[in-house]
Each structure stands twice: as C-alpha cells, then as structure tokens.
Amino acid sequence: MSLPATSSDGFWSDTGKTGIASWIFSTDHKRIGLLYLYSVLGFFLVGVLLGVLLRLELMAPGRTIMGPQTYNATFTVHGVVMIFLFIIPSIPASFGNLVMPIQIGARDVAFPRLNLFSWWLYVIGAVIVLTALFTGGGPPDTGWTFYVPFSAKTGTNVSLAVLGVFVLGFSSILTGINFVTTIHRLRAEGMTWGRLPLFVWSLYATAWVQILATPIIAITLVLVFVERVVGTGLFDPSRGGDPIMFQHLFWIYSHPAVYIMILPAMGVISEIIPVFSRKPIFGYKMIAFSSLAIAAAGSVVWGHHMYTSGMSDTAILVFSFLTFIVAIPSAIKVFNWVSTLYKGSISLEAPMLFALSFVLLFSIGGLSGLVLGAAATDIHVHDTHFVVGHFHYVMFGGTGFAFFGALHYWLPKFYGRRYAEKPALVAWALMFVGFNIMYFTMQVLGIRGMPRRYYDYLPEFARLNLVATIGSWILVLGLIILLVNLFRGLFRGEAVGANPWGGATLEWSIPTPPPTENFEEDPVVTHGPYDFKGAGKP
Amino acid sequence: MSHPEHKDYTGAKFGMWLFLFTELLLFGGLFILYATYLTRYPQQFAAGGKELNVVFGTANTVILLTSSLFAAMAVTSVQKGDRTTTLRLLGLTVLCAAIFMVNKYFEWSAKIHHGIYPGSPRLGSAPLGESVFFGLYYVTTGLHGLHVLVGAGLLSWIGMKVNHGKIHQGDFVTLENGALYWHLVDLVWIFIFPLYYLIL
Ligand code: HEM
C-alpha cells in the first residue's frame, strides 16, 4: 500500500491553470487548504497586533497610547478578527482541507466547487468586515458579542460588521456540510468508522456543530441588522422587545461555536501524541465518542454566559449543572492523552511540545471554566479579567498552540521541506513562558476585581498589569521566531521524505508533496490509524 | 492518470438535506421568538392576528402548495426523459412564485397604508406587544419572501440547464435538489400561515 516517495513536485506543479488563477480558482482541497491557511494566518497576525496594542494601553493606569473610544473599538475588532476570521476557520478549514480527504483515502472532498465557494465567501465576509472599520461611523465598539441594546443604538458601523459576520457564517456552514458528506461518502475501502483517524472524528463532530448552530447566529445578526435599518423593536424594551432574547439567541450559537474552535484542536493533539510517543492511542473509542459527546452536551449550556443577565434562577441552576457535564468528556480526553504518554518512547520535538503544552494550558483554561460555570463563583468574576484569562487559555493556549503544533507537524508534508528544530524549541519556550506570564496574571487581576473592556483601572492593579504586558512581548517575540523559522524551513530547509515522523495514518503513505490526485490507486485500508507496526521508521 | 469526473447521487442529496436543516434552524430562531413573545403578550398577539387578511394568506397557501406539486411533477417528468413537460412544469412553478410575491406585495402595501409598519406612529401608540407582533410578522414573512425569490431564481436557472440538456434523464440530481429546496420554502410557509393568520 505504501508508495515510494518520488522527487516530483506533486500538487504544486500538476495543474491546468497558471499563476494566481491556479490558486484562487483551484478546486484541489490541498490548494484550498493552503489558501485558508494563509488567510487565517494573516488575520491572526492582525489580531495579535491589536491584542498587543490593548496590552500596551493597559501597561500603566490612565491613558497610555489610546483613549476610551479607540480602546473600545480595538478590543471589538481584536475579538471579531480572532473569533470569526481566525479561530473558527483556523484548524478545520485549513488543516481539515489539507489532510482530512487524504486521511480517509479520498481524492478530494465531496463538493470541490462548493469548497472553493466557501473560501470565496470567507474572503468576501472578511472584506465586508474590514470595510466596516473605515466607513460609516467608524469601527464597531460593541465588543465581539454585539449585545443589544447598545449594538442597535451605537453610531459606529455595526450594520456592515454583522453583515460580514453573516457571510462568514455561511462560509462556515458550507464547509461543515462538505465535511460531513465527505466523511460519510468518500471513505476508502476498509476505512471503517472504527479506523477513522481521531482528527477526522473531531472534524466530523465539529462539522455537525457548524451545521446545527451557525444558522442561529445568522438569524440573530439579521435581526440586529434589521433593527438598525428599519427599527423593528424586537429587542427594544420600550416597544415590548426583550434584550435577553438576543443574548439567548447569540449564545445558542456562540457557545457551541467554542467547540467549533476547540474540537479540531483536540483532534490534532490526538494525532500528534501517539506518533511522538510511538504508542497506539489509549482509549480510541472514548476519544472519538467524547468528541460527539462534547458537541452534543455543548449545545445545551449556553446559559452559563448569562448568569448575571436577569434570567430565572431555575434556568441558572439547570445551565450550571449542564455545564459541569461538559467537563466530563473533556476530562476523558485529557486522561486518555496522558495515558497514551505512559511508558511511550517520547520524543520531544516541536509538534510534541506544542501538543503537550496544549494539554496543560487547556486544562488550566478548562478548570478556570468550572469556576465560571458555577453560578455562585461566576457572579463575582463575571466580566472581569478572569474571564479574559480563561478564554485565552482555552482558545489561544488550546486551539492556538494546537494550530502551531499542526503547522510544524503537517506543513513539511505539503512543502517537502522542514523547519530547523533548535529555533523551533526556542520559539516554543518563549511563547509558553510569555503566554503564562500574561494570562495567568490577567486571571489573578480578575479575581482581585479588575473588570474587562476598560482602558483604565485603579492604581492598585498597576504592577500586575505591567507584568502582563511584559508577558505579551515575550510571547510575540517567540511567535516571530516561530514563523520565521517555520517558513524559512518550508522554502529552504532540509528536504523530508514521505514519512518524517513515522506516522501510520494514510497521509504518510503517499509521496511528499502529495500528488494532485493524492493516491495513484484507490487505497485499501488494512490497519488502524495508530498501528505503528507497519509504518516506516523516522 | 485520469479519473472520470466524480459523481455521487446519494452524496449530492445528502448534502442538500443537510443544507435544508440549516434553513429550518434559521427560521427556527424566529419561531423561538414567536413562542416567547406569544406567551408574554397573548392578547396583543391576538389583536395583531386579527388585522391580518386570511383571504390573502389562504390564497398564498394554495398557490405555494400547487407550486410544490408542479415542482414534484417536474422531477418525475425529467426522470421519464420528457424535456418539454419538465420545462413547462418548472415554468408553472416559477409562475406560482411570482403570483405569490404579487399577493405579498399587495398585502404588505395594504398594511403599510393602514400605518402598520416598523416604527410607525400607529404602532408606537399601540400596546407594547403589538409592535413586537408586527415586527416579527414583517421579518418572518420578509425572510420567507426572500426565500421564494431565491427559490424561483434557482428553479429558473435549473430550467435553463434542462433546456441545454445539461440536466436530463441520466443526471437529474440538481433538479431534484432544486425541488427539495422549493418544498422547504413551501413547508416553512405551512408553519407561518397558521401561526400568524389562523390560531390567533
Ligand atoms: C498576543 C496575542 C494576544 C493578546 C496580547 C491579546 C490581548 C487581549 C486583551 C488584553 C484583551 C482584553 C481586552 C479587555 O477586555 O479590556 C483581549 C480580548 C479578547 N481576545 Fe485577545 N489577545 C491575544 C490573542 C488572542 C487570540 C489568539 C484570540 C482568539 C483566538 C483572542 C480572542 C480575544 C477575544 C474574543 C477577546 C474579547 C474581546 C471583547 O471583549 O469583545 N485573543 N485580548
């Protein structure tokens, strides 16, 4: 089944079109995956820049580099860019497209043209969002959550921004439909559900959430748009509407959306850990099942964002209880990863370091999530920097670090060259240290009562804020080293063969870089994804 | 190394059904709002419902149901390989859509003429729940109307493909999916009609 690695350029050369058209009109899942990858990376850098500006403003009390209105706009745009343009499409749309079809033994996704259309919708949505920053009343200042009544009243350009997010949601739905259909219909012979790589399982669960949750935010944003344009009054108390209904509708999507963000990352970790421990994954079935369980349970916990909204006490109790249930499948995964490491022959290379830091950072984020899930404690830390620290731990420490791990793990396969190991380790160490200095400090600040979304604070918070800001510099320094080393390596680094890490999933059985059609002949799968006996040694 | 173009009939329908779910959920958000506001303002909703014209509503229901029948028949006739009948039936479906929209136009203009529209002075002085009712009415029927337009556009495009022989007895899944979409548009209306025109 495994084919010899050839020295051809694979999908890089073998195409009918030329120049830029061979990319932006390509229906090859690998090219679309790379298009997504560079788009989300670009927006990630924009978001990081804005985040660093936020931290600079908070470096000292009072006005440091910007005033209140600019600060409001900056954290809103930082949030919108990071959530809708970076993290939701990050792993599923880039690495999902790049490797999922190969991992199931397919030549492409089920609907290649729809796949290209999704990317175009993403670009169009992004352009609309960016246009909103420079037109109308200026960049939105509502926070990424667009809460009414403020979002219905503010003079900034919220209308265009929600329209852009609507289009981005449509793009996300189409990717979801495409992936579910692909995984059902295009698995190679012998690729049973029990042999699906766990990354594919996680994408499968994610895709369902994308399909089932995204329409709700679509209609919610439409309502905000209509409210602003014609004033239907559906959320306006002076005309009988109820702003809390907005919060319900918003979080019915946006809570499941955090599982769109984290599940694919968990999939990446489930691929990296067994390969770098040279041991089959512990508890394959439970990891696969817990992805679905997280997706299902995660759909009914949205109310935990609303404990202080004035919703009924019964509802608070029920949502609090349900929230604790989501912790179970998440913990199952963590325990399984740790058990996989046990007595493994662990090699601490860059992808593995990112994977291991994922496990730690995600656990810190998850445990602080329990503090927020319990209504009694949440009421004290709601809307403080504790929350900001919490979601950066899960989204950045979790998904972000998994994304960096995936960059190091899979990109050499597609470029045929790899990064240098030493600088990658330095970059990882700086990022890990900087990250914890910044966000752990923010959590402490939150517990002491520093609210989120303010450009100024009381003098007693000054010292810790300075520490957090210094952390952000260390983090960014690490990030720069990481990206320079990674991309220099991909273009000029040492060449790699078909299977540099000794993985057993199908993508390592084909030549590097993969040919346009992925497989010379339709593969027949005879062993599980973590059965390393037959796989080549690194 | 060449491979025949990938065609997967079941996959195409599977994908379409998934898409239809998302459409149901899109309208689902509006139905949730309807349910909550109805329990909060039962009297005002009843008063608002009385203002709606049952004749228009019923006529549009009959028209949409008939159009769905035409769409289903178009699928059968393309399966039988009868291109002319397929085109004729698609034409009738689109015609029904047009009549539906014309009716809607008259219905809305009559309402607006009576001073019932979002932000109107009349609704401003009405009891609180009534403006919520009409707000929902306009958003829901407006979004549905938009879907009628999209569906009609889709079916016309499919008609062109049938005419050019791109959709035929051997490969008709696009038409079938178009018809499925049309049935969804119909189905959503089947819920809107009683909720707004009948039960209140
Ligand atoms: C170097 C990287 C980053 C820095 C320095 C940074 C910094 C910050 C700061 C200081 C805030 C709080 C603003 C406030 O409440 O006063 C914030 C908010 C936020 N950040 Fe980040 N962040 C970074 C990366 C990320 C990443 C990777 C994500 C998501 C994947 C993210 C998502 C968010 C969101 C959603 C908010 C909330 C915005 C709002 O309140 O509406 N950030 N960030």
Coordinates of N, CA, C and O in Angstrom, one line a residue, chain B residues 92-196:
Chain B
L92 N -44.4 26.7 -14.7 CA -45.6 26.9 -13.8 C -45.2 27.1 -12.4 O -45.8 28.0 -11.7
T93 N -44.2 26.4 -11.9 CA -43.7 26.6 -10.5 C -43.3 28.1 -10.3 O -43.7 28.7 -9.4
V94 N -42.5 28.5 -11.3 CA -42.0 29.9 -11.1 C -43.1 30.9 -11.3 O -43.1 31.9 -10.5
L95 N -44.1 30.6 -12.1 CA -45.2 31.5 -12.2 C -46.0 31.6 -10.9 O -46.3 32.7 -10.4
C96 N -46.2 30.5 -10.2 CA -46.8 30.5 -8.9 C -46.0 31.3 -8.0 O -46.6 32.1 -7.2
A97 N -44.7 31.2 -8.0 CA -43.9 32.0 -7.1 C -44.1 33.5 -7.4 O -44.3 34.3 -6.4
A98 N -44.2 33.8 -8.7 CA -44.5 35.3 -9.0 C -45.8 35.7 -8.4 O -45.9 36.8 -7.9
I99 N -46.8 34.9 -8.6 CA -48.2 35.3 -8.1 C -48.1 35.5 -6.6 O -48.7 36.4 -6.0
F100 N -47.4 34.6 -6.0 CA -47.3 34.6 -4.5 C -46.7 36.0 -4.1 O -47.2 36.7 -3.2
M101 N -45.6 36.4 -4.8 CA -44.9 37.6 -4.5 C -45.8 38.8 -4.8 O -45.8 39.8 -4.0
V102 N -46.6 38.8 -5.8 CA -47.5 39.9 -6.1 C -48.5 40.0 -5.0 O -48.8 41.1 -4.5
N103 N -49.1 38.9 -4.6 CA -50.1 38.9 -3.5 C -49.4 39.6 -2.3 O -50.0 40.4 -1.6
K104 N -48.2 39.1 -2.0 CA -47.5 39.6 -0.8 C -47.3 41.1 -0.9 O -47.5 41.8 0.1
Y105 N -47.0 41.6 -2.1 CA -46.8 43.0 -2.3 C -48.1 43.7 -1.9 O -48.1 44.7 -1.2
F106 N -49.2 43.2 -2.4 CA -50.5 43.9 -2.1 C -50.8 43.8 -0.6 O -51.3 44.8 0.0
E107 N -50.5 42.7 0.0 CA -50.8 42.5 1.4 C -50.0 43.5 2.2 O -50.5 44.2 3.1
W108 N -48.7 43.6 1.9 CA -47.8 44.5 2.7 C -48.2 45.9 2.4 O -48.3 46.7 3.4
S109 N -48.5 46.3 1.2 CA -48.9 47.7 0.9 C -50.1 48.1 1.7 O -50.2 49.2 2.2
A110 N -51.1 47.1 1.7 CA -52.3 47.5 2.5 C -52.0 47.8 3.9 O -52.5 48.7 4.5
K111 N -51.1 46.9 4.5 CA -50.7 47.1 5.9 C -50.0 48.5 6.1 O -50.4 49.2 7.0
I112 N -49.1 48.7 5.2 CA -48.3 50.0 5.4 C -49.3 51.1 5.2 O -49.2 52.1 5.9
H113 N -50.2 51.0 4.3 CA -51.2 52.0 4.0 C -52.0 52.3 5.3 O -52.3 53.5 5.6
H114 N -52.3 51.3 6.1 CA -53.0 51.5 7.3 C -52.1 51.9 8.5 O -52.5 51.9 9.6
G115 N -50.9 52.2 8.1 CA -50.0 52.7 9.2 C -49.4 51.6 10.0 O -49.0 51.9 11.1
I116 N -49.4 50.4 9.5 CA -48.8 49.3 10.3 C -47.4 49.0 9.6 O -47.4 48.3 8.6
Y117 N -46.4 49.5 10.2 CA -45.0 49.1 9.7 C -44.1 49.5 10.9 O -44.4 50.3 11.8
P118 N -42.9 48.9 10.8 CA -42.0 49.1 12.0 C -41.7 50.6 12.2 O -41.4 51.3 11.2
G119 N -41.8 51.0 13.4 CA -41.6 52.4 13.7 C -42.7 53.4 13.4 O -42.5 54.6 13.4
S120 N -43.8 52.8 12.9 CA -44.9 53.8 12.5 C -45.5 54.4 13.8 O -45.5 53.8 14.9
P121 N -46.1 55.6 13.6 CA -46.8 56.2 14.8 C -47.9 55.4 15.4 O -48.0 55.3 16.6
R122 N -48.6 54.7 14.5 CA -49.7 53.9 15.0 C -49.3 52.8 15.9 O -49.8 52.6 16.9
L123 N -48.2 52.1 15.4 CA -47.7 51.0 16.3 C -47.0 51.6 17.5 O -47.1 51.0 18.6
G124 N -46.5 52.8 17.4 CA -45.8 53.4 18.6 C -46.8 53.7 19.7 O -46.5 53.6 20.9
S125 N -48.1 54.0 19.3 CA -49.1 54.2 20.4 C -49.9 53.0 20.8 O -50.6 53.0 21.7
A126 N -49.7 51.9 20.0 CA -50.4 50.6 20.3 C -49.8 50.0 21.5 O -48.7 50.3 21.9
P127 N -50.5 49.1 22.2 CA -49.9 48.4 23.3 C -48.6 47.7 22.9 O -48.5 47.2 21.8
L128 N -47.7 47.6 23.9 CA -46.3 47.1 23.6 C -46.2 45.9 22.7 O -45.5 45.9 21.7
G129 N -47.0 44.8 23.0 CA -46.8 43.5 22.3 C -47.2 43.6 20.9 O -46.7 42.8 20.0
E130 N -48.0 44.6 20.5 CA -48.5 44.6 19.1 C -47.4 45.0 18.2 O -47.2 44.4 17.1
S131 N -46.5 45.9 18.6 CA -45.4 46.3 17.6 C -44.4 45.1 17.6 O -43.8 44.9 16.5
V132 N -44.3 44.3 18.6 CA -43.5 43.1 18.5 C -44.1 42.1 17.5 O -43.4 41.6 16.7
F133 N -45.4 42.0 17.6 CA -46.1 41.0 16.7 C -45.8 41.4 15.3 O -45.4 40.6 14.5
F134 N -46.0 42.7 15.0 CA -45.9 43.1 13.6 C -44.4 43.1 13.2 O -44.1 42.8 12.0
G135 N -43.5 43.4 14.1 CA -42.1 43.3 13.8 C -41.8 41.9 13.4 O -41.1 41.7 12.3
L136 N -42.2 40.9 14.2 CA -42.0 39.6 13.8 C -42.6 39.2 12.5 O -42.1 38.5 11.7
Y137 N -43.9 39.7 12.3 CA -44.6 39.4 11.1 C -43.8 39.8 9.9 O -43.6 39.1 8.9
Y138 N -43.3 41.1 9.9 CA -42.6 41.6 8.8 C -41.3 40.8 8.6 O -40.9 40.5 7.4
V139 N -40.5 40.6 9.6 CA -39.2 39.9 9.5 C -39.5 38.5 8.9 O -38.8 38.0 8.0
T140 N -40.4 37.8 9.5 CA -40.6 36.4 9.1 C -41.1 36.2 7.7 O -40.6 35.5 6.9
T141 N -42.2 37.0 7.4 CA -42.7 36.9 6.0 C -41.7 37.5 5.0 O -41.6 37.0 3.9
G142 N -41.0 38.5 5.5 CA -40.0 39.1 4.6 C -38.9 38.1 4.3 O -38.5 37.9 3.1
L143 N -38.4 37.4 5.3 CA -37.3 36.4 5.1 C -37.8 35.3 4.2 O -37.1 34.8 3.3
H144 N -39.1 34.9 4.5 CA -39.7 33.8 3.7 C -39.8 34.3 2.2 O -39.5 33.6 1.3
G145 N -40.3 35.5 2.0 CA -40.4 36.1 0.7 C -39.1 36.1 -0.1 O -39.0 35.7 -1.2
L146 N -38.0 36.4 0.7 CA -36.7 36.3 0.1 C -36.4 34.9 -0.4 O -35.8 34.7 -1.5
H147 N -36.8 33.9 0.4 CA -36.5 32.6 0.0 C -37.3 32.2 -1.2 O -36.9 31.4 -2.0
V148 N -38.6 32.7 -1.3 CA -39.4 32.5 -2.5 C -38.6 33.0 -3.7 O -38.5 32.3 -4.8
L149 N -38.1 34.2 -3.6 CA -37.3 34.8 -4.7 C -36.1 33.9 -5.1 O -35.9 33.6 -6.3
V150 N -35.4 33.6 -4.1 CA -34.2 32.8 -4.3 C -34.6 31.4 -5.0 O -34.0 31.0 -6.0
G151 N -35.6 30.8 -4.4 CA -36.1 29.5 -5.0 C -36.5 29.7 -6.4 O -36.2 28.9 -7.3
A152 N -37.2 30.8 -6.7 CA -37.7 31.0 -8.1 C -36.5 31.1 -9.0 O -36.4 30.6 -10.1
G153 N -35.5 31.9 -8.5 CA -34.3 32.1 -9.3 C -33.6 30.8 -9.6 O -33.2 30.5 -10.7
L154 N -33.5 30.0 -8.5 CA -32.8 28.7 -8.6 C -33.5 27.8 -9.7 O -32.9 27.2 -10.5
L155 N -34.9 27.8 -9.6 CA -35.6 26.9 -10.5 C -35.5 27.4 -11.9 O -35.4 26.6 -12.9
S156 N -35.4 28.7 -12.1 CA -35.2 29.2 -13.5 C -33.9 28.8 -14.0 O -33.8 28.4 -15.2
W157 N -32.9 28.9 -13.2 CA -31.5 28.5 -13.6 C -31.5 27.0 -14.0 O -30.9 26.6 -15.0
I158 N -32.2 26.2 -13.1 CA -32.3 24.8 -13.4 C -33.0 24.6 -14.7 O -32.6 23.7 -15.6
G159 N -34.1 25.4 -15.0 CA -34.8 25.2 -16.2 C -33.9 25.5 -17.4 O -33.9 24.7 -18.4
M160 N -33.0 26.5 -17.3 CA -32.0 26.7 -18.4 C -31.2 25.5 -18.6 O -30.9 25.2 -19.8
K161 N -30.7 24.9 -17.5 CA -29.8 23.7 -17.7 C -30.6 22.6 -18.3 O -30.0 21.8 -19.1
V162 N -31.9 22.4 -18.0 CA -32.7 21.4 -18.6 C -32.8 21.7 -20.1 O -32.6 20.8 -20.9
N163 N -33.0 22.9 -20.4 CA -33.1 23.3 -21.8 C -31.9 23.0 -22.6 O -31.9 22.6 -23.7
H164 N -30.7 23.3 -22.0 CA -29.5 23.0 -22.7 C -29.1 21.5 -22.6 O -28.0 21.2 -23.0
G165 N -29.9 20.7 -22.0 CA -29.6 19.3 -22.0 C -28.6 18.9 -20.9 O -28.0 17.8 -21.0
K166 N -28.2 19.9 -20.0 CA -27.2 19.5 -19.0 C -27.9 18.7 -17.9 O -27.2 18.0 -17.2
I167 N -29.2 18.9 -17.7 CA -29.9 18.1 -16.7 C -30.9 17.2 -17.6 O -31.6 17.7 -18.4
H168 N -30.8 15.9 -17.4 CA -31.6 15.0 -18.2 C -31.9 13.7 -17.5 O -31.5 13.6 -16.3
Q169 N -32.5 12.8 -18.2 CA -32.9 11.5 -17.6 C -31.7 10.8 -16.8 O -31.9 10.3 -15.8
G170 N -30.5 11.0 -17.3 CA -29.4 10.2 -16.7 C -28.8 11.0 -15.6 O -28.0 10.4 -14.8
D171 N -29.0 12.3 -15.4 CA -28.4 13.1 -14.4 C -29.3 14.2 -14.0 O -29.2 15.3 -14.6
F172 N -30.1 14.0 -13.0 CA -31.1 15.0 -12.7 C -31.1 15.4 -11.3 O -32.0 16.0 -10.8
V173 N -30.0 15.1 -10.6 CA -30.0 15.4 -9.1 C -30.1 16.9 -8.8 O -30.7 17.3 -7.8
T174 N -29.6 17.7 -9.7 CA -29.7 19.2 -9.5 C -31.1 19.6 -9.4 O -31.6 20.4 -8.6
L175 N -31.9 19.1 -10.4 CA -33.3 19.4 -10.4 C -34.0 18.9 -9.2 O -34.8 19.6 -8.5
E176 N -33.7 17.7 -8.8 CA -34.3 17.1 -7.6 C -34.0 17.9 -6.4 O -34.8 18.2 -5.5
N177 N -32.7 18.4 -6.3 CA -32.3 19.2 -5.1 C -33.0 20.6 -5.2 O -33.4 21.1 -4.1
G178 N -33.2 21.1 -6.4 CA -33.9 22.4 -6.5 C -35.3 22.2 -6.0 O -35.9 23.1 -5.3
A179 N -35.9 21.1 -6.4 CA -37.3 20.9 -6.0 C -37.4 20.7 -4.5 O -38.3 21.2 -3.8
L180 N -36.4 20.0 -3.9 CA -36.3 19.9 -2.4 C -36.3 21.2 -1.8 O -37.0 21.5 -0.8
Y181 N -35.5 22.1 -2.3 CA -35.4 23.5 -1.7 C -36.8 24.1 -1.8 O -37.2 24.8 -0.9
W182 N -37.4 24.0 -3.0 CA -38.7 24.6 -3.1 C -39.7 24.0 -2.1 O -40.6 24.8 -1.5
H183 N -39.7 22.7 -1.9 CA -40.6 22.1 -0.9 C -40.3 22.7 0.5 O -41.2 22.9 1.3
L184 N -39.0 23.0 0.8 CA -38.7 23.6 2.1 C -39.4 25.0 2.2 O -40.0 25.3 3.2
V185 N -39.3 25.8 1.1 CA -39.9 27.1 1.1 C -41.4 27.0 1.4 O -42.0 27.7 2.2
D186 N -42.0 26.0 0.8 CA -43.4 25.7 1.0 C -43.7 25.3 2.4 O -44.5 25.8 3.1
L187 N -42.8 24.4 2.9 CA -43.0 23.9 4.3 C -42.9 25.0 5.3 O -43.8 25.0 6.2
V188 N -42.0 25.9 5.2 CA -41.9 27.0 6.1 C -43.2 27.8 6.1 O -43.7 28.2 7.2
W189 N -43.7 28.1 4.9 CA -44.9 28.8 4.9 C -46.1 28.1 5.6 O -46.9 28.7 6.2
I190 N -46.1 26.7 5.5 CA -47.1 25.9 6.1 C -47.1 26.2 7.6 O -48.1 25.9 8.3
F191 N -46.0 26.5 8.2 CA -45.9 26.9 9.6 C -46.3 28.3 9.8 O -46.9 28.7 10.8
I192 N -45.8 29.2 8.9 CA -46.1 30.6 9.1 C -47.6 30.9 9.1 O -48.1 31.6 9.9
F193 N -48.2 30.3 8.1 CA -49.6 30.6 7.8 C -50.5 30.4 9.1 O -51.2 31.3 9.5
P194 N -50.6 29.2 9.6 CA -51.4 29.0 10.8 C -51.0 29.9 12.0 O -51.8 30.5 12.7
L195 N -49.7 30.0 12.2 CA -49.2 30.8 13.4 C -49.6 32.2 13.3 O -49.9 32.8 14.3
Y196 N -49.6 32.8 12.1 CA -49.9 34.2 12.1 C -51.3 34.5 11.7 O -51.9 35.5 12.1

